[in-house]
Amino acid sequence: YYVRGRLHMLHAMRKKRPSSPMSEDVGVLSADEAEAVVFSTFVYRLYNRLDTVVRWALLRRHVADAGHDPDTEAEPGRWEEALEQLTEEELDEVHCAQRCWSPCRGGRRVEPRAVRAVAVQPGQLSGFFACVEALRRRGIKVFTGQHQVQGSERTRAALESLLEQGGDGRTALSRLTRDLRDLPAAEAAGGASVAARACALLGAVPAVGPFLQYQLLLDLIEPRHSIFRGTGAPAEAGIAAGRFEYAQFGNGSLGGAGLVACGKAGAFKGAAGQQEARRVARALVRYGGGGEGG
């Protein structure tokens, strides 16, 4: 009865609002734009989005004003100096800019073409790492502390591994993006599901375990920035429909699913709890109208 009541409530809410398509008509992402989305998704998931990425974006102007290239400035001291120059207005922006700056799950108002302008790009990684070290020196949290437990060196190694070139001259990021975007056609031809293969590809990156694989997948099918736009059948709605089958829910998600289904946060535990949480998630999306990847 508890679950049924919640589902009826969500169904009523759905009927009161206009339905939204899985994807807005903003065009197909180019190969470069798709790589930008994949790379920025890793950065946003591996670091604290607000205190790290937004601060980095604001500090870049001060580093440039001091006569240094913020893309390649690898001396943390330069970024520490820039921290001292942040204005009150910029500090206010740190607290309110996240939803506008995020090119992934938080930034629904950011068009795919703008991702390259608002996200950390591969060529900016040297300066970004120096900024991260400067923030750490000043005691500013660069990880959320929730699921980023792999440590600073492993996190850096994960991003650097994406930029390593193979014998074909392509970076691991380029190959990963290409392989991910080929998955819908492969599934249509009788291959494994997009969600299953995507998680396997993402899991090949160092420091990316089951939980992060799933989080990355959700970001990459986010309607406004989906890297699968224009890649062929199945439709994005089909990709999203199978996303829960390979979910590895964290403690918070398990607790929430338990509250919805049983009124008890600790109701779902272990492998059986994961299965029950998937069932609840599918039901909430089906009855709540949540066709988007979140």
Short mmCIF file of C-alpha atoms in Angstrom, two decimals:
data_model
loop_
_atom_site.label_atom_id
_atom_site.label_comp_id
_atom_site.label_asym_id
_atom_site.label_seq_id
_atom_site.Cartn_x
_atom_site.Cartn_y
_atom_site.Cartn_z
CA TYR A 1 0.00 0.00 0.00
CA TYR A 2 2.88 2.34 0.80
CA VAL A 3 4.47 1.80 -2.63
CA ARG A 4 1.13 2.02 -4.42
CA GLY A 5 0.35 5.31 -2.72
CA ARG A 6 3.71 6.79 -3.72
CA LEU A 7 3.28 5.63 -7.32
CA HIS A 8 -0.22 7.08 -7.55
CA MET A 9 1.11 10.39 -6.23
CA LEU A 10 3.89 10.44 -8.83
CA HIS A 11 1.47 9.47 -11.58
CA ALA A 12 -0.80 12.38 -10.64
CA MET A 13 2.17 14.76 -10.71
CA ARG A 14 3.08 13.48 -14.15
CA LYS A 15 -0.40 14.21 -15.52
CA LYS A 16 -0.20 17.81 -14.30
CA ARG A 17 2.92 18.68 -16.25
CA PRO A 18 3.67 18.53 -19.98
CA SER A 19 5.70 15.56 -21.05
CA SER A 20 9.26 16.19 -22.20
CA PRO A 21 10.96 14.28 -25.02
CA MET A 22 14.03 12.21 -24.34
CA SER A 23 16.11 14.62 -26.35
CA GLU A 24 15.84 18.22 -27.49
CA ASP A 25 16.43 19.09 -31.12
CA VAL A 26 19.89 20.63 -30.75
CA GLY A 27 21.64 18.59 -33.41
CA VAL A 28 24.09 15.71 -33.50
CA LEU A 29 27.32 16.08 -31.55
CA SER A 30 30.48 16.08 -33.64
CA ALA A 31 33.31 13.68 -32.73
CA ASP A 32 35.20 16.51 -30.99
CA GLU A 33 32.12 17.60 -29.06
CA ALA A 34 31.41 14.03 -27.99
CA GLU A 35 34.99 13.68 -26.73
CA ALA A 36 34.55 16.94 -24.80
CA VAL A 37 31.43 15.58 -23.12
CA VAL A 38 33.10 12.26 -22.23
CA PHE A 39 36.21 13.95 -20.83
CA SER A 40 34.32 16.60 -18.86
CA THR A 41 32.04 13.90 -17.48
CA PHE A 42 35.05 12.09 -16.03
CA VAL A 43 36.35 15.35 -14.52
CA TYR A 44 33.00 16.19 -12.97
CA ARG A 45 32.56 12.72 -11.51
CA LEU A 46 36.12 12.37 -10.20
CA TYR A 47 36.27 15.80 -8.54
CA ASN A 48 34.00 17.99 -6.47
CA ARG A 49 32.07 19.90 -9.11
CA LEU A 50 31.44 23.07 -7.14
CA ASP A 51 34.60 23.68 -5.13
CA THR A 52 36.96 22.42 -7.81
CA VAL A 53 35.71 22.98 -11.35
CA VAL A 54 33.84 26.23 -10.82
CA ARG A 55 36.72 27.72 -8.84
CA TRP A 56 39.13 26.62 -11.57
CA ALA A 57 36.99 28.36 -14.18
CA LEU A 58 36.90 31.59 -12.16
CA LEU A 59 40.62 31.50 -11.34
CA ARG A 60 41.65 31.16 -14.97
CA ARG A 61 41.10 34.86 -15.66
CA HIS A 62 43.33 35.92 -12.77
CA VAL A 63 46.11 33.55 -13.86
CA ALA A 64 45.88 34.98 -17.39
CA ASP A 65 45.85 38.58 -16.08
CA ALA A 66 49.15 37.81 -14.33
CA GLY A 67 50.68 36.95 -17.70
CA HIS A 68 50.48 33.15 -17.51
CA ASP A 69 48.68 30.64 -19.70
CA PRO A 70 45.99 29.04 -17.49
CA ASP A 71 45.85 26.00 -19.78
CA THR A 72 49.48 25.06 -19.20
CA GLU A 73 50.46 26.85 -15.97
CA ALA A 74 51.65 23.92 -13.86
CA GLU A 75 52.94 25.87 -10.83
CA PRO A 76 50.40 25.63 -7.98
CA GLY A 77 51.78 28.84 -6.49
CA ARG A 78 50.42 30.83 -9.43
CA TRP A 79 46.96 29.50 -8.72
CA GLU A 80 47.31 30.23 -5.01
CA GLU A 81 48.06 33.84 -5.91
CA ALA A 82 44.95 33.88 -8.07
CA LEU A 83 42.88 32.64 -5.12
CA GLU A 84 43.85 35.78 -3.22
CA GLN A 85 42.47 37.90 -6.06
CA LEU A 86 38.96 36.46 -6.21
CA THR A 87 36.40 39.22 -5.80
CA GLU A 88 33.32 39.10 -3.59
CA GLU A 89 31.18 38.79 -6.72
CA GLU A 90 33.22 35.81 -7.92
CA LEU A 91 33.01 34.14 -4.52
CA ASP A 92 29.24 34.55 -4.69
CA GLU A 93 29.37 32.94 -8.12
CA VAL A 94 31.10 29.91 -6.64
CA HIS A 95 27.98 29.31 -4.57
CA CYS A 96 25.40 29.80 -7.30
CA ALA A 97 27.04 28.92 -10.62
CA GLN A 98 27.15 25.13 -10.48
CA ARG A 99 23.87 24.44 -12.28
CA CYS A 100 24.77 26.81 -15.10
CA TRP A 101 28.39 25.72 -15.48
CA SER A 102 28.00 21.97 -15.38
CA PRO A 103 27.95 20.50 -18.90
CA CYS A 104 26.56 17.24 -17.59
CA ARG A 105 23.81 16.42 -15.13
CA GLY A 106 23.49 19.82 -13.47
CA GLY A 107 23.69 22.07 -16.52
CA ARG A 108 20.48 21.59 -18.44
CA ARG A 109 20.67 25.16 -19.75
CA VAL A 110 24.08 24.62 -21.36
CA GLU A 111 23.95 23.67 -25.03
CA PRO A 112 26.27 20.88 -26.29
CA ARG A 113 28.18 23.45 -28.37
CA ALA A 114 29.02 25.30 -25.18
CA VAL A 115 30.54 22.28 -23.45
CA ARG A 116 33.97 23.07 -24.86
CA ALA A 117 33.82 26.54 -23.32
CA VAL A 118 32.66 25.65 -19.80
CA ALA A 119 34.38 22.32 -19.10
CA VAL A 120 37.94 21.15 -18.49
CA GLN A 121 39.37 20.16 -21.86
CA PRO A 122 42.24 17.69 -22.42
CA GLY A 123 44.64 20.48 -23.36
CA GLN A 124 43.90 22.28 -20.09
CA LEU A 125 44.70 19.37 -17.80
CA SER A 126 48.15 20.60 -16.72
CA GLY A 127 46.74 23.89 -15.45
CA PHE A 128 43.74 22.13 -13.91
CA PHE A 129 45.94 19.78 -11.88
CA ALA A 130 48.00 22.75 -10.62
CA CYS A 131 44.77 24.48 -9.59
CA VAL A 132 43.64 21.34 -7.75
CA GLU A 133 46.92 21.25 -5.81
CA ALA A 134 46.56 24.94 -4.93
CA LEU A 135 43.05 24.32 -3.60
CA ARG A 136 44.29 21.38 -1.54
CA ARG A 137 47.09 23.49 -0.06
CA ARG A 138 44.51 26.04 1.06
CA GLY A 139 42.33 23.38 2.65
CA ILE A 140 39.57 23.60 0.03
CA LYS A 141 37.89 20.24 -0.57
CA VAL A 142 38.51 18.90 -4.08
CA PHE A 143 36.61 15.63 -3.62
CA THR A 144 33.07 15.15 -2.38
CA GLY A 145 34.14 12.58 0.19
CA GLN A 146 31.17 10.39 -0.71
CA HIS A 147 32.38 8.07 -3.45
CA GLN A 148 35.67 9.62 -4.60
CA VAL A 149 37.84 7.49 -2.38
CA GLN A 150 40.57 6.53 -4.84
CA GLY A 151 42.90 9.35 -3.74
CA SER A 152 44.53 12.23 -5.55
CA GLU A 153 47.23 10.28 -7.40
CA ARG A 154 44.89 7.60 -8.72
CA THR A 155 42.40 10.24 -9.80
CA ARG A 156 45.09 12.10 -11.71
CA ALA A 157 46.31 8.86 -13.28
CA ALA A 158 42.78 8.03 -14.44
CA LEU A 159 42.48 11.31 -16.35
CA GLU A 160 46.01 11.12 -17.73
CA SER A 161 45.35 7.59 -18.98
CA LEU A 162 42.56 8.98 -21.19
CA LEU A 163 45.10 11.14 -23.01
CA GLU A 164 47.64 8.38 -23.67
CA GLN A 165 48.19 7.73 -27.36
CA GLY A 166 48.17 4.27 -28.85
CA GLY A 167 50.01 2.91 -31.85
CA ASP A 168 47.31 4.29 -34.14
CA GLY A 169 48.01 7.81 -32.95
CA ARG A 170 44.60 8.10 -31.29
CA THR A 171 44.19 8.83 -27.62
CA ALA A 172 42.44 6.44 -25.28
CA LEU A 173 39.73 9.12 -24.94
CA SER A 174 39.19 9.16 -28.71
CA ARG A 175 38.95 5.37 -28.90
CA LEU A 176 36.65 5.20 -25.87
CA THR A 177 34.31 7.82 -27.31
CA ARG A 178 34.24 6.07 -30.68
CA ASP A 179 33.55 2.68 -29.11
CA LEU A 180 30.79 4.10 -26.91
CA ARG A 181 29.05 5.76 -29.83
CA ASP A 182 29.19 2.52 -31.84
CA LEU A 183 27.22 0.64 -29.17
CA PRO A 184 23.64 1.43 -30.33
CA ALA A 185 24.32 0.02 -33.79
CA ALA A 186 25.99 -3.04 -32.25
CA GLU A 187 22.97 -3.66 -30.01
CA ALA A 188 20.63 -3.26 -32.96
CA ALA A 189 22.66 -5.93 -34.77
CA GLY A 190 22.13 -8.37 -31.92
CA GLY A 191 25.00 -7.45 -29.60
CA ALA A 192 24.96 -6.83 -25.87
CA SER A 193 22.89 -3.96 -24.49
CA VAL A 194 24.30 -0.45 -24.62
CA ALA A 195 24.25 -0.18 -20.82
CA ALA A 196 26.16 -3.44 -20.33
CA ARG A 197 28.86 -2.69 -22.88
CA ALA A 198 29.15 0.98 -21.86
CA CYS A 199 29.79 0.03 -18.25
CA ALA A 200 32.44 -2.47 -19.37
CA LEU A 201 34.19 0.16 -21.51
CA LEU A 202 34.09 2.77 -18.78
CA GLY A 203 35.30 0.24 -16.23
CA ALA A 204 38.51 -0.26 -18.23
CA VAL A 205 39.63 3.22 -17.16
CA PRO A 206 41.78 3.13 -13.99
CA ALA A 207 39.97 4.01 -10.74
CA VAL A 208 36.50 3.58 -12.30
CA GLY A 209 34.60 0.90 -10.41
CA PRO A 210 30.96 -0.24 -10.73
CA PHE A 211 29.49 2.78 -8.97
CA LEU A 212 31.32 5.35 -11.11
CA GLN A 213 30.61 3.34 -14.27
CA TYR A 214 26.92 3.79 -13.68
CA GLN A 215 27.22 7.46 -12.74
CA LEU A 216 29.22 8.13 -15.90
CA LEU A 217 26.66 6.29 -18.01
CA LEU A 218 23.85 8.44 -16.61
CA ASP A 219 25.77 11.58 -17.51
CA LEU A 220 26.52 10.38 -21.02
CA ILE A 221 22.85 9.71 -21.81
CA GLU A 222 21.74 13.03 -20.26
CA PRO A 223 19.27 14.24 -22.91
CA ARG A 224 20.76 17.67 -23.60
CA HIS A 225 24.26 16.28 -24.11
CA SER A 226 23.78 12.62 -24.99
CA ILE A 227 26.80 11.30 -26.86
CA PHE A 228 24.46 8.84 -28.59
CA ARG A 229 22.60 11.55 -30.48
CA GLY A 230 22.33 10.61 -34.15
CA THR A 231 24.18 7.30 -33.77
CA GLY A 232 21.27 5.14 -34.92
CA ALA A 233 18.82 2.68 -33.36
CA PRO A 234 17.81 2.03 -30.71
CA ALA A 235 16.42 5.42 -29.80
CA GLU A 236 17.78 7.22 -26.75
CA ALA A 237 14.63 6.25 -24.90
CA GLY A 238 15.64 2.63 -25.39
CA ILE A 239 19.12 3.30 -24.06
CA ALA A 240 17.73 5.00 -20.98
CA ALA A 241 15.21 2.21 -20.37
CA GLY A 242 17.96 -0.34 -19.73
CA ARG A 243 20.15 1.83 -17.55
CA PHE A 244 18.97 0.39 -14.23
CA GLU A 245 19.90 -3.18 -15.16
CA TYR A 246 23.57 -2.45 -14.51
CA ALA A 247 23.18 0.10 -11.74
CA GLN A 248 25.29 -0.24 -8.63
CA PHE A 249 23.42 1.88 -6.14
CA GLY A 250 25.32 3.53 -3.32
CA ASN A 251 24.16 3.56 0.30
CA GLY A 252 22.19 6.78 -0.18
CA SER A 253 20.29 5.42 -3.18
CA LEU A 254 19.61 2.13 -1.45
CA GLY A 255 18.30 4.01 1.57
CA GLY A 256 16.04 6.15 -0.59
CA ALA A 257 14.66 3.14 -2.43
CA GLY A 258 14.02 1.45 0.90
CA LEU A 259 12.13 4.48 2.17
CA VAL A 260 9.95 4.60 -0.94
CA ALA A 261 9.20 0.87 -1.00
CA CYS A 262 9.08 -0.01 2.69
CA GLY A 263 9.23 3.23 4.65
CA LYS A 264 12.59 2.12 6.06
CA ALA A 265 16.00 3.38 4.94
CA GLY A 266 17.82 0.15 5.82
CA ALA A 267 15.42 -2.20 4.09
CA PHE A 268 17.64 -2.98 1.08
CA LYS A 269 21.08 -4.49 1.56
CA GLY A 270 23.53 -6.60 -0.42
CA ALA A 271 22.95 -8.08 -3.88
CA ALA A 272 19.26 -8.72 -3.17
CA GLY A 273 18.90 -5.10 -2.10
CA GLN A 274 20.46 -3.94 -5.37
CA GLN A 275 17.85 -5.93 -7.28
CA GLU A 276 15.01 -4.49 -5.23
CA ALA A 277 16.37 -0.97 -5.69
CA ARG A 278 16.43 -1.49 -9.46
CA ARG A 279 12.81 -2.59 -9.35
CA VAL A 280 11.83 0.52 -7.40
CA ALA A 281 13.83 2.78 -9.73
CA ARG A 282 12.14 1.34 -12.81
CA ALA A 283 8.73 1.80 -11.21
CA LEU A 284 9.43 5.40 -10.21
CA VAL A 285 10.59 6.28 -13.71
CA ARG A 286 7.65 4.50 -15.34
CA TYR A 287 5.00 6.13 -13.16
CA GLY A 288 6.79 9.41 -12.48
CA GLY A 289 7.57 10.33 -16.06
CA GLY A 290 11.33 10.45 -15.48
CA GLY A 291 12.47 9.52 -18.96
CA GLU A 292 15.71 11.41 -18.54
CA GLY A 293 18.90 9.76 -17.39
CA GLY A 294 18.84 10.51 -13.71
#
